[in-house]
Amino acid sequence: MKERMNIVFVGHVDHGKSTLIGRLLADTNSLPKGKLEQVKRACRLNSKPFEYAFLLDALIDEQAQGITIDTARVFFKTKKREYVIIDAPGHIEFLKNMISGAARAEAAILLIDAHEGIAENSKRHAYMLSLLGIEQVVVAINKMDLVDYNPEVYENTKKSYSEFLSEIGINPIEFVPVSARNGINLITRSNLTPWYKGKTIVELIDGFRKVNDDSRNHFRMYVQGVYKFTDNGNDRRIIAGAVNSGIIEVGDEIILYPSGKTARVKSIEIFGRSNVKHAEAGMAIGITIDTELYVKNGELICKKKETPPHLSNRFKANIFWMGKNDLLAGKTYKLKIGALKTEMHVEKIETVLDASSLAVYENPGKVSRHEVARVIINTHKPIPFDLQGEIKDTSRFVIVEEYDISGGGIITEELKDSEPSS
Ligand code: GDP
């Protein structure tokens, strides 16, 4: 099976997002057989001009009616990969999935209209990408046909947008002059833009890095439980958990956080299997170790020779709130990262982004349902974790209010205890 990658397309309404997606589907031969002709025929029958954007509408309609099996997902294929197109920025579901890690976009195409220029929404979209930690961004400057493929328009748009983007920490891989409607610079470089020496949209998309390849990352496993049992008259203890990332082998030297205790892996136990020599991300396992250690639930097992996690009771995070009540600074909640559970409170709410309007508020005092916020969190004990972009499972947490999962977040920066917040 081909490698798969999630890409989000964002752009102000009417800047040509559906056209770009429709055109990519058609030009990479990713459409179901006969679809292009069918949509073209329907246009002729209704005497309206064909638009590539209709292809996307047609596919989504079909999915809504349950005709295609893979619901609400649009794919396109290149020689290298399959891409899942996420076309719902600003939608609550998208932000929730992004923050909770359920369906993370690994890269983004930001679309702006060369003719109309940068809209307020183009800025909000970029800000949203920066809050969500999407680092791989390509900007498509669309509708170049309406400005006669004038390099000056491209340069000016590129200059002013990249200045804004760098202020919020986004450094696009490339700005591509395109005409989605005419298929210019999408798959092959066009001689209508001889002054553009960069890559095409599809070449750039194929060049995106796969992020969060968990099995190749450092080993991490939060302890879920420690079970004692007697085996042939010997007392044995099994430390159980689900491997969050990396690989563990019999004989590896492990270190536990926050205690710093070390031991060697004596055996790896997987239900229903014998003589297991190694295990990797996604597997539920038990291990036995060569020393008698007091191991607690929620401790993080790492490998001694690999990069250690962060250890702190204070960090910055981006959270998505879906609680019934507003999230308030200073109030105690429960925080869970994998099998780790602890108490926490929010020390400071720095900014809030409204998921529907994408408006941003500074120092808002509270986070309401369906808002994304940049916050400083204090846990009541130091905890081991990783940061966004380092390891997926150990940088994501949920916030529990009473018994409900009320929010999810990604840790972006470790802060030292009582460090003044910037
Ligand atoms: P969306 O709202 O961003 O999805 O925008 P659409 O894809 O629906 O496009 C909005 C309008 O812009 C439609 O009438 C498209 O035909 C038109 N459009 C999209 N891309 C181009 C382009 O490259 N050149 C021109 N001239 N029009 C375009």
Coordinates of C-alpha atoms and ligand atoms in Angstrom, one line a residue:
M1 CA 0.0 0.0 0.0
K2 CA 1.1 3.5 -0.8
E3 CA 2.1 5.9 1.9
R4 CA -0.8 8.1 2.9
M5 CA -0.6 11.8 4.0
N6 CA -3.3 14.2 5.2
I7 CA -3.2 17.7 3.7
V8 CA -5.4 20.5 4.6
F9 CA -6.4 23.1 2.0
V10 CA -7.2 26.6 3.4
G11 CA -8.2 29.8 1.6
H12 CA -10.7 32.6 1.8
V13 CA -14.0 31.7 0.1
D14 CA -14.0 32.2 -3.7
H15 CA -10.2 32.3 -3.8
G16 CA -10.5 29.0 -5.7
K17 CA -9.9 26.2 -3.2
S18 CA -12.6 23.8 -4.7
T19 CA -11.3 24.5 -8.2
L20 CA -7.7 23.7 -7.1
I21 CA -8.8 20.5 -5.5
G22 CA -11.1 19.5 -8.4
R23 CA -8.3 20.2 -10.8
L24 CA -5.7 18.2 -8.8
L25 CA -8.2 15.2 -8.7
A26 CA -8.7 15.4 -12.4
D27 CA -5.1 16.0 -13.5
T28 CA -3.6 13.3 -11.3
N29 CA -6.3 10.8 -12.6
S30 CA -7.6 10.3 -9.1
L31 CA -11.3 10.6 -10.0
P32 CA -13.6 7.6 -10.2
K33 CA -14.0 6.4 -13.7
G34 CA -16.4 8.5 -15.8
K35 CA -16.8 11.2 -13.2
L36 CA -15.3 14.0 -15.2
E37 CA -17.5 13.2 -18.2
Q38 CA -20.6 12.8 -16.0
V39 CA -20.2 16.2 -14.4
K40 CA -19.4 17.9 -17.7
R41 CA -22.5 16.3 -19.2
A42 CA -24.7 17.5 -16.3
C43 CA -23.4 21.0 -16.9
R44 CA -24.2 20.8 -20.6
L45 CA -27.8 19.6 -19.8
N46 CA -28.3 22.5 -17.4
S47 CA -26.6 24.9 -19.8
K48 CA -24.1 26.1 -17.3
P49 CA -20.4 26.3 -17.9
F50 CA -18.3 23.5 -16.4
E51 CA -16.3 24.3 -13.3
Y52 CA -13.7 22.0 -11.7
A53 CA -15.1 23.0 -8.4
F54 CA -18.3 20.9 -9.3
L55 CA -16.2 17.8 -9.2
L56 CA -15.6 18.2 -5.6
D57 CA -19.2 19.0 -4.9
A58 CA -20.2 15.9 -6.9
L59 CA -17.9 13.6 -4.8
I60 CA -19.0 15.1 -1.5
D61 CA -22.7 14.7 -2.5
E62 CA -22.1 11.1 -3.3
Q63 CA -20.4 10.5 -0.1
A64 CA -23.2 12.2 1.8
Q65 CA -25.6 9.8 0.1
G66 CA -23.4 6.9 1.2
I67 CA -22.6 5.8 -2.4
T68 CA -18.8 5.7 -1.9
I69 CA -17.5 3.6 0.9
D70 CA -14.9 5.9 2.3
T71 CA -17.0 8.7 3.8
A72 CA -16.3 12.4 3.6
R73 CA -12.8 11.9 2.4
V74 CA -11.4 12.9 -0.9
F75 CA -8.2 11.4 -2.1
F76 CA -5.7 12.1 -4.8
K77 CA -2.8 10.0 -5.9
T78 CA 0.6 10.7 -7.2
K79 CA 3.3 8.2 -8.1
K80 CA 4.7 8.7 -4.6
R81 CA 1.7 8.7 -2.2
E82 CA -2.0 8.9 -1.6
Y83 CA -3.3 12.2 -0.2
V84 CA -6.3 12.7 2.0
I85 CA -7.7 16.1 1.4
I86 CA -9.0 17.9 4.4
D87 CA -11.2 20.7 3.3
A88 CA -12.8 22.0 6.5
P89 CA -10.7 24.7 8.2
G90 CA -12.5 26.7 10.7
H91 CA -14.9 23.8 11.2
I92 CA -15.2 22.6 14.7
E93 CA -14.6 19.0 13.7
F94 CA -11.3 19.9 12.0
L95 CA -9.9 21.8 15.0
K96 CA -11.0 19.0 17.3
N97 CA -9.4 16.3 15.3
M98 CA -6.2 18.3 14.9
I99 CA -5.8 19.0 18.6
S100 CA -6.8 15.5 19.7
G101 CA -4.6 13.9 17.1
A102 CA -7.5 11.9 15.6
A103 CA -6.8 13.1 12.1
R104 CA -3.9 15.4 11.9
A105 CA -3.0 17.3 8.8
E106 CA 0.7 17.0 8.2
A107 CA 0.9 19.9 5.8
A108 CA -1.1 22.7 4.3
I109 CA -1.8 24.5 1.1
L110 CA -2.7 28.1 1.7
L111 CA -4.5 29.7 -1.2
I112 CA -4.7 33.3 -2.0
D113 CA -6.2 35.2 -4.9
A114 CA -3.6 37.1 -6.9
H115 CA -6.3 39.4 -8.3
E116 CA -8.0 40.2 -5.0
G117 CA -5.0 40.1 -2.8
I118 CA -4.6 39.0 0.9
A119 CA -7.9 38.9 2.7
E120 CA -8.4 39.2 6.5
N121 CA -9.2 35.5 6.4
S122 CA -5.9 34.7 4.7
K123 CA -4.3 36.0 7.9
R124 CA -6.7 34.1 10.2
H125 CA -6.1 30.9 8.3
A126 CA -2.4 31.2 8.6
Y127 CA -2.7 32.0 12.3
M128 CA -4.8 28.9 12.7
L129 CA -2.1 26.8 11.1
S130 CA 0.5 28.2 13.4
L131 CA -1.7 27.4 16.5
L132 CA -2.1 23.9 15.3
G133 CA 1.5 23.5 14.7
I134 CA 1.4 22.7 11.0
E135 CA 4.9 23.6 9.8
Q136 CA 4.9 22.5 6.2
V137 CA 3.1 25.1 4.2
V138 CA 3.0 25.9 0.5
V139 CA 1.2 29.1 -0.6
A140 CA -0.6 28.9 -3.9
I141 CA -1.1 32.4 -5.4
N142 CA -4.1 31.6 -7.6
K143 CA -5.9 33.2 -10.5
M144 CA -2.7 34.4 -12.1
D145 CA -4.6 34.3 -15.4
L146 CA -6.6 37.3 -14.2
V147 CA -3.4 39.3 -13.8
D148 CA -1.9 38.2 -17.1
Y149 CA 0.7 36.1 -15.3
N150 CA 2.5 39.3 -14.2
P151 CA 5.5 38.5 -12.1
E152 CA 5.2 41.8 -10.3
V153 CA 1.8 40.9 -8.9
Y154 CA 3.3 37.5 -7.8
E155 CA 6.3 39.2 -6.1
N156 CA 4.3 41.8 -4.3
T157 CA 1.8 39.3 -3.0
K158 CA 4.6 37.0 -1.9
K159 CA 6.5 39.8 -0.2
S160 CA 3.6 41.2 1.9
Y161 CA 2.2 37.8 2.8
S162 CA 5.5 36.3 3.8
E163 CA 6.2 39.3 6.0
F164 CA 3.0 38.6 7.8
L165 CA 3.6 34.9 8.0
S166 CA 7.1 35.2 9.4
E167 CA 5.6 37.3 12.2
I168 CA 3.5 34.4 13.3
G169 CA 6.3 31.8 12.8
I170 CA 5.3 30.3 9.5
N171 CA 8.0 30.1 6.8
P172 CA 6.4 28.6 3.7
I173 CA 8.4 26.1 1.7
E174 CA 7.4 28.0 -1.5
F175 CA 5.0 30.5 -3.1
V176 CA 3.7 29.1 -6.4
P177 CA 2.0 31.2 -9.1
V178 CA -0.9 29.1 -10.3
S179 CA -4.2 29.2 -12.2
A180 CA -6.3 26.5 -10.7
R181 CA -8.9 26.9 -13.4
N182 CA -6.4 26.5 -16.2
G183 CA -4.2 24.0 -14.5
I184 CA -1.1 26.2 -14.5
N185 CA 1.9 25.1 -12.4
L186 CA -0.1 22.3 -10.7
I187 CA 1.5 19.3 -12.3
T188 CA 4.0 20.6 -14.8
R189 CA 5.6 24.0 -15.0
S190 CA 4.0 26.3 -17.5
N191 CA 5.7 28.5 -20.1
L192 CA 3.2 31.2 -19.2
T193 CA 5.3 31.8 -16.1
P194 CA 8.9 31.5 -17.5
W195 CA 10.1 33.8 -14.6
Y196 CA 9.0 31.2 -12.0
K197 CA 11.9 28.7 -11.4
G198 CA 10.4 26.8 -8.4
K199 CA 8.5 23.6 -8.3
T200 CA 4.9 22.8 -9.1
I201 CA 2.2 22.2 -6.6
V202 CA 2.3 18.4 -6.9
E203 CA 6.1 18.3 -6.8
L204 CA 6.0 20.3 -3.6
I205 CA 3.3 18.2 -2.1
D206 CA 5.3 15.1 -2.9
G207 CA 8.3 16.7 -1.2
F208 CA 6.4 17.1 2.1
R209 CA 8.0 15.2 4.9
K210 CA 6.1 12.5 6.7
V211 CA 5.9 13.7 10.3
N212 CA 5.2 11.6 13.4
D213 CA 6.5 8.3 12.2
D214 CA 6.0 6.8 15.6
S215 CA 7.7 3.4 15.2
R216 CA 10.9 5.1 14.2
N217 CA 10.9 7.6 17.0
H218 CA 12.4 7.3 20.5
F219 CA 10.8 4.6 22.8
R220 CA 8.0 5.9 25.1
M221 CA 5.5 4.0 27.2
Y222 CA 3.5 5.3 30.1
V223 CA 3.0 2.6 32.8
Q224 CA -0.7 1.6 32.8
G225 CA -0.5 -1.0 35.6
V226 CA 1.9 -3.3 37.5
Y227 CA 0.7 -6.8 38.0
K228 CA 2.1 -9.4 40.4
F229 CA 1.7 -13.1 39.8
T230 CA 3.4 -16.3 40.7
D231 CA 5.1 -18.3 38.0
N232 CA 6.4 -21.8 39.0
G233 CA 6.7 -20.6 42.6
N234 CA 8.6 -17.4 41.7
D235 CA 7.0 -14.0 42.2
R236 CA 7.1 -12.0 39.0
R237 CA 5.9 -8.5 38.2
I238 CA 4.8 -7.4 34.9
I239 CA 4.8 -3.7 33.9
A240 CA 2.0 -3.2 31.4
G241 CA 1.2 -0.4 29.0
A242 CA 0.7 0.5 25.3
V243 CA 3.8 1.5 23.4
N244 CA 3.4 5.1 22.4
S245 CA 6.4 5.3 20.1
G246 CA 9.6 3.5 19.2
I247 CA 10.8 0.0 19.6
I248 CA 11.8 -2.0 22.7
E249 CA 13.9 -5.1 22.8
V250 CA 14.8 -7.7 25.4
G251 CA 18.0 -6.6 27.0
D252 CA 17.4 -2.8 26.5
E253 CA 18.3 -0.6 29.3
I254 CA 15.3 1.5 30.4
I255 CA 14.9 4.6 32.5
L256 CA 11.7 5.6 34.2
Y257 CA 10.6 9.3 34.6
P258 CA 10.2 11.1 36.8
S259 CA 11.9 8.7 39.2
G260 CA 15.1 8.3 37.1
K261 CA 15.3 4.6 38.1
T262 CA 17.0 2.3 35.6
A263 CA 16.7 -1.4 34.8
R264 CA 17.1 -3.9 31.9
V265 CA 14.2 -5.5 30.0
K266 CA 14.2 -9.3 30.9
S267 CA 11.2 -10.3 28.8
I268 CA 8.4 -8.8 26.7
E269 CA 5.0 -10.4 27.1
I270 CA 2.2 -10.1 24.6
F271 CA -1.1 -11.8 25.2
G272 CA -1.3 -15.0 23.2
R273 CA 2.3 -14.9 21.9
S274 CA 5.4 -16.5 23.3
N275 CA 9.1 -15.8 23.0
V276 CA 8.6 -12.1 22.0
K277 CA 11.9 -10.3 21.4
H278 CA 10.7 -6.9 20.6
A279 CA 7.6 -4.7 20.4
E280 CA 6.8 -1.4 18.8
A281 CA 4.5 1.6 18.7
G282 CA 0.8 0.7 18.9
M283 CA 1.2 -2.6 20.7
A284 CA -0.2 -3.4 24.2
I285 CA 2.6 -5.2 26.1
G286 CA 3.9 -6.2 29.4
I287 CA 7.6 -6.2 30.4
T288 CA 9.5 -7.8 33.2
I289 CA 12.8 -6.3 34.4
D290 CA 15.9 -7.5 36.0
T291 CA 15.7 -5.6 39.2
E292 CA 13.1 -5.1 41.9
L293 CA 11.9 -1.5 41.4
Y294 CA 8.9 0.3 42.8
V295 CA 7.2 1.4 39.6
K296 CA 4.1 3.6 39.7
N297 CA 1.3 4.0 37.3
G298 CA 1.8 7.0 34.9
E299 CA 5.6 6.8 35.0
L300 CA 7.1 7.1 31.5
I301 CA 9.5 4.3 30.4
C302 CA 12.2 5.4 28.0
K303 CA 15.4 3.9 26.7
K304 CA 18.6 5.0 28.5
K305 CA 20.5 5.6 25.3
E306 CA 17.8 7.7 23.6
T307 CA 16.8 11.4 24.1
P308 CA 15.1 11.9 27.4
P309 CA 11.6 13.4 27.6
H310 CA 11.0 16.9 29.1
L311 CA 10.2 16.9 32.8
S312 CA 8.4 19.8 34.3
N313 CA 5.3 21.0 36.0
R314 CA 4.9 24.0 33.7
F315 CA 4.5 24.2 30.0
K316 CA 2.8 26.1 27.1
A317 CA 0.1 24.4 25.1
N318 CA -2.5 24.9 22.5
I319 CA -5.8 23.5 23.5
F320 CA -9.2 22.9 22.0
W321 CA -12.1 23.3 24.5
M322 CA -15.3 21.5 24.2
G323 CA -16.5 21.5 27.8
K324 CA -20.0 22.5 28.9
N325 CA -18.6 25.1 31.2
D326 CA -15.9 27.7 30.2
L327 CA -12.4 26.8 31.1
L328 CA -11.2 29.1 33.8
A329 CA -7.7 30.0 34.8
G330 CA -6.8 28.8 38.3
K331 CA -9.5 26.1 38.5
T332 CA -8.3 22.5 39.1
Y333 CA -8.9 20.0 36.3
K334 CA -7.5 16.5 35.6
L335 CA -4.9 16.1 32.9
K336 CA -4.2 12.8 31.1
I337 CA -1.4 12.0 28.7
G338 CA -1.8 8.3 27.8
A339 CA -1.9 6.4 31.0
L340 CA -0.5 9.4 33.0
K341 CA -3.1 11.2 35.2
T342 CA -2.5 14.3 37.3
E343 CA -4.1 17.4 38.5
M344 CA -3.6 20.7 36.7
H345 CA -4.7 24.3 36.4
V346 CA -4.3 26.9 33.7
E347 CA -2.0 29.6 34.9
K348 CA -2.6 32.0 32.0
I349 CA -4.8 32.1 28.9
E350 CA -2.8 34.0 26.4
T351 CA -4.9 34.0 23.2
V352 CA -8.2 32.5 22.1
L353 CA -9.3 31.7 18.5
D354 CA -13.0 31.3 17.8
A355 CA -13.4 28.2 15.8
S356 CA -16.2 29.6 13.6
S357 CA -15.2 33.1 12.9
L358 CA -11.4 32.5 13.4
A359 CA -11.2 35.8 15.2
V360 CA -8.4 36.0 17.7
Y361 CA -8.7 37.6 21.2
E362 CA -5.8 38.4 23.5
N363 CA -5.9 37.8 27.3
P364 CA -9.6 36.7 27.2
G365 CA -9.8 35.4 30.8
K366 CA -11.7 32.2 29.8
V367 CA -11.9 29.7 27.1
S368 CA -15.4 28.9 25.8
R369 CA -16.7 25.8 24.1
H370 CA -15.3 25.3 20.6
E371 CA -12.4 27.8 21.1
V372 CA -8.7 27.1 20.5
A373 CA -6.4 28.8 23.0
R374 CA -2.8 29.2 23.7
V375 CA -2.3 28.7 27.4
I376 CA 0.3 28.1 30.2
I377 CA -0.5 25.0 32.2
N378 CA 0.7 24.0 35.7
T379 CA 0.5 20.4 36.8
H380 CA 0.5 19.8 40.5
K381 CA 3.5 17.4 40.2
P382 CA 6.3 17.4 37.6
I383 CA 5.4 15.1 34.7
P384 CA 7.4 13.6 31.8
F385 CA 6.3 14.6 28.3
D386 CA 7.5 15.5 24.8
L387 CA 6.7 18.5 22.6
Q388 CA 4.7 18.9 19.5
G389 CA 6.8 17.9 16.6
E390 CA 8.9 15.5 18.7
I391 CA 6.6 12.6 19.6
K392 CA 2.9 12.5 18.9
D393 CA 1.4 10.5 21.7
T394 CA 3.5 11.9 24.5
S395 CA 2.9 15.6 23.5
R396 CA -0.9 15.3 23.5
F397 CA -3.1 15.4 26.5
V398 CA -6.8 15.7 27.4
I399 CA -8.4 17.8 30.1
V400 CA -11.1 16.2 32.2
E401 CA -13.6 18.2 34.1
E402 CA -15.5 16.0 36.6
Y403 CA -15.9 12.9 34.5
D404 CA -16.0 14.4 31.0
I405 CA -13.2 14.9 28.5
S406 CA -13.6 18.6 28.1
G407 CA -10.6 19.6 26.1
G408 CA -7.6 18.4 24.3
G409 CA -4.2 19.9 23.8
I410 CA -0.7 19.8 22.4
I411 CA 2.4 20.8 24.5
T412 CA 4.4 23.3 22.6
E413 CA 7.1 24.5 25.0
E414 CA 8.6 23.4 28.3
L415 CA 8.7 26.2 31.0
K416 CA 10.7 26.1 34.1
D417 CA 9.0 26.3 37.4
S418 CA 8.1 29.9 38.3
E419 CA 9.7 31.3 35.1
P420 CA 8.1 34.6 34.3
S421 CA 5.7 34.1 31.4
S422 CA 6.6 36.0 28.3
Ligands
GDP1 P1 -13.6 28.4 -3.1 O1 -14.8 29.1 -2.5 O2 -12.3 28.9 -2.6 O3 -13.7 26.9 -3.1 O4 -13.6 28.9 -4.7 P2 -14.1 28.1 -6.0 O5 -13.1 27.0 -6.3 O6 -15.5 27.7 -5.9 O7 -13.8 29.3 -7.0 C1 -14.5 30.5 -6.9 C2 -14.6 31.1 -8.3 O8 -13.3 31.5 -8.8 C3 -15.2 30.2 -9.3 O9 -16.0 30.9 -10.2 C4 -14.0 29.7 -10.1 O10 -14.2 29.4 -11.4 C5 -13.0 30.9 -10.0 N1 -11.6 30.5 -10.1 C6 -11.0 29.5 -9.4 N2 -9.7 29.4 -9.7 C7 -9.5 30.3 -10.7 C8 -8.4 30.7 -11.6 O11 -7.3 30.1 -11.4 N3 -8.7 31.7 -12.5 C9 -9.9 32.3 -12.6 N4 -10.0 33.2 -13.6 N5 -10.9 31.9 -11.9 C10 -10.8 31.0 -11.0

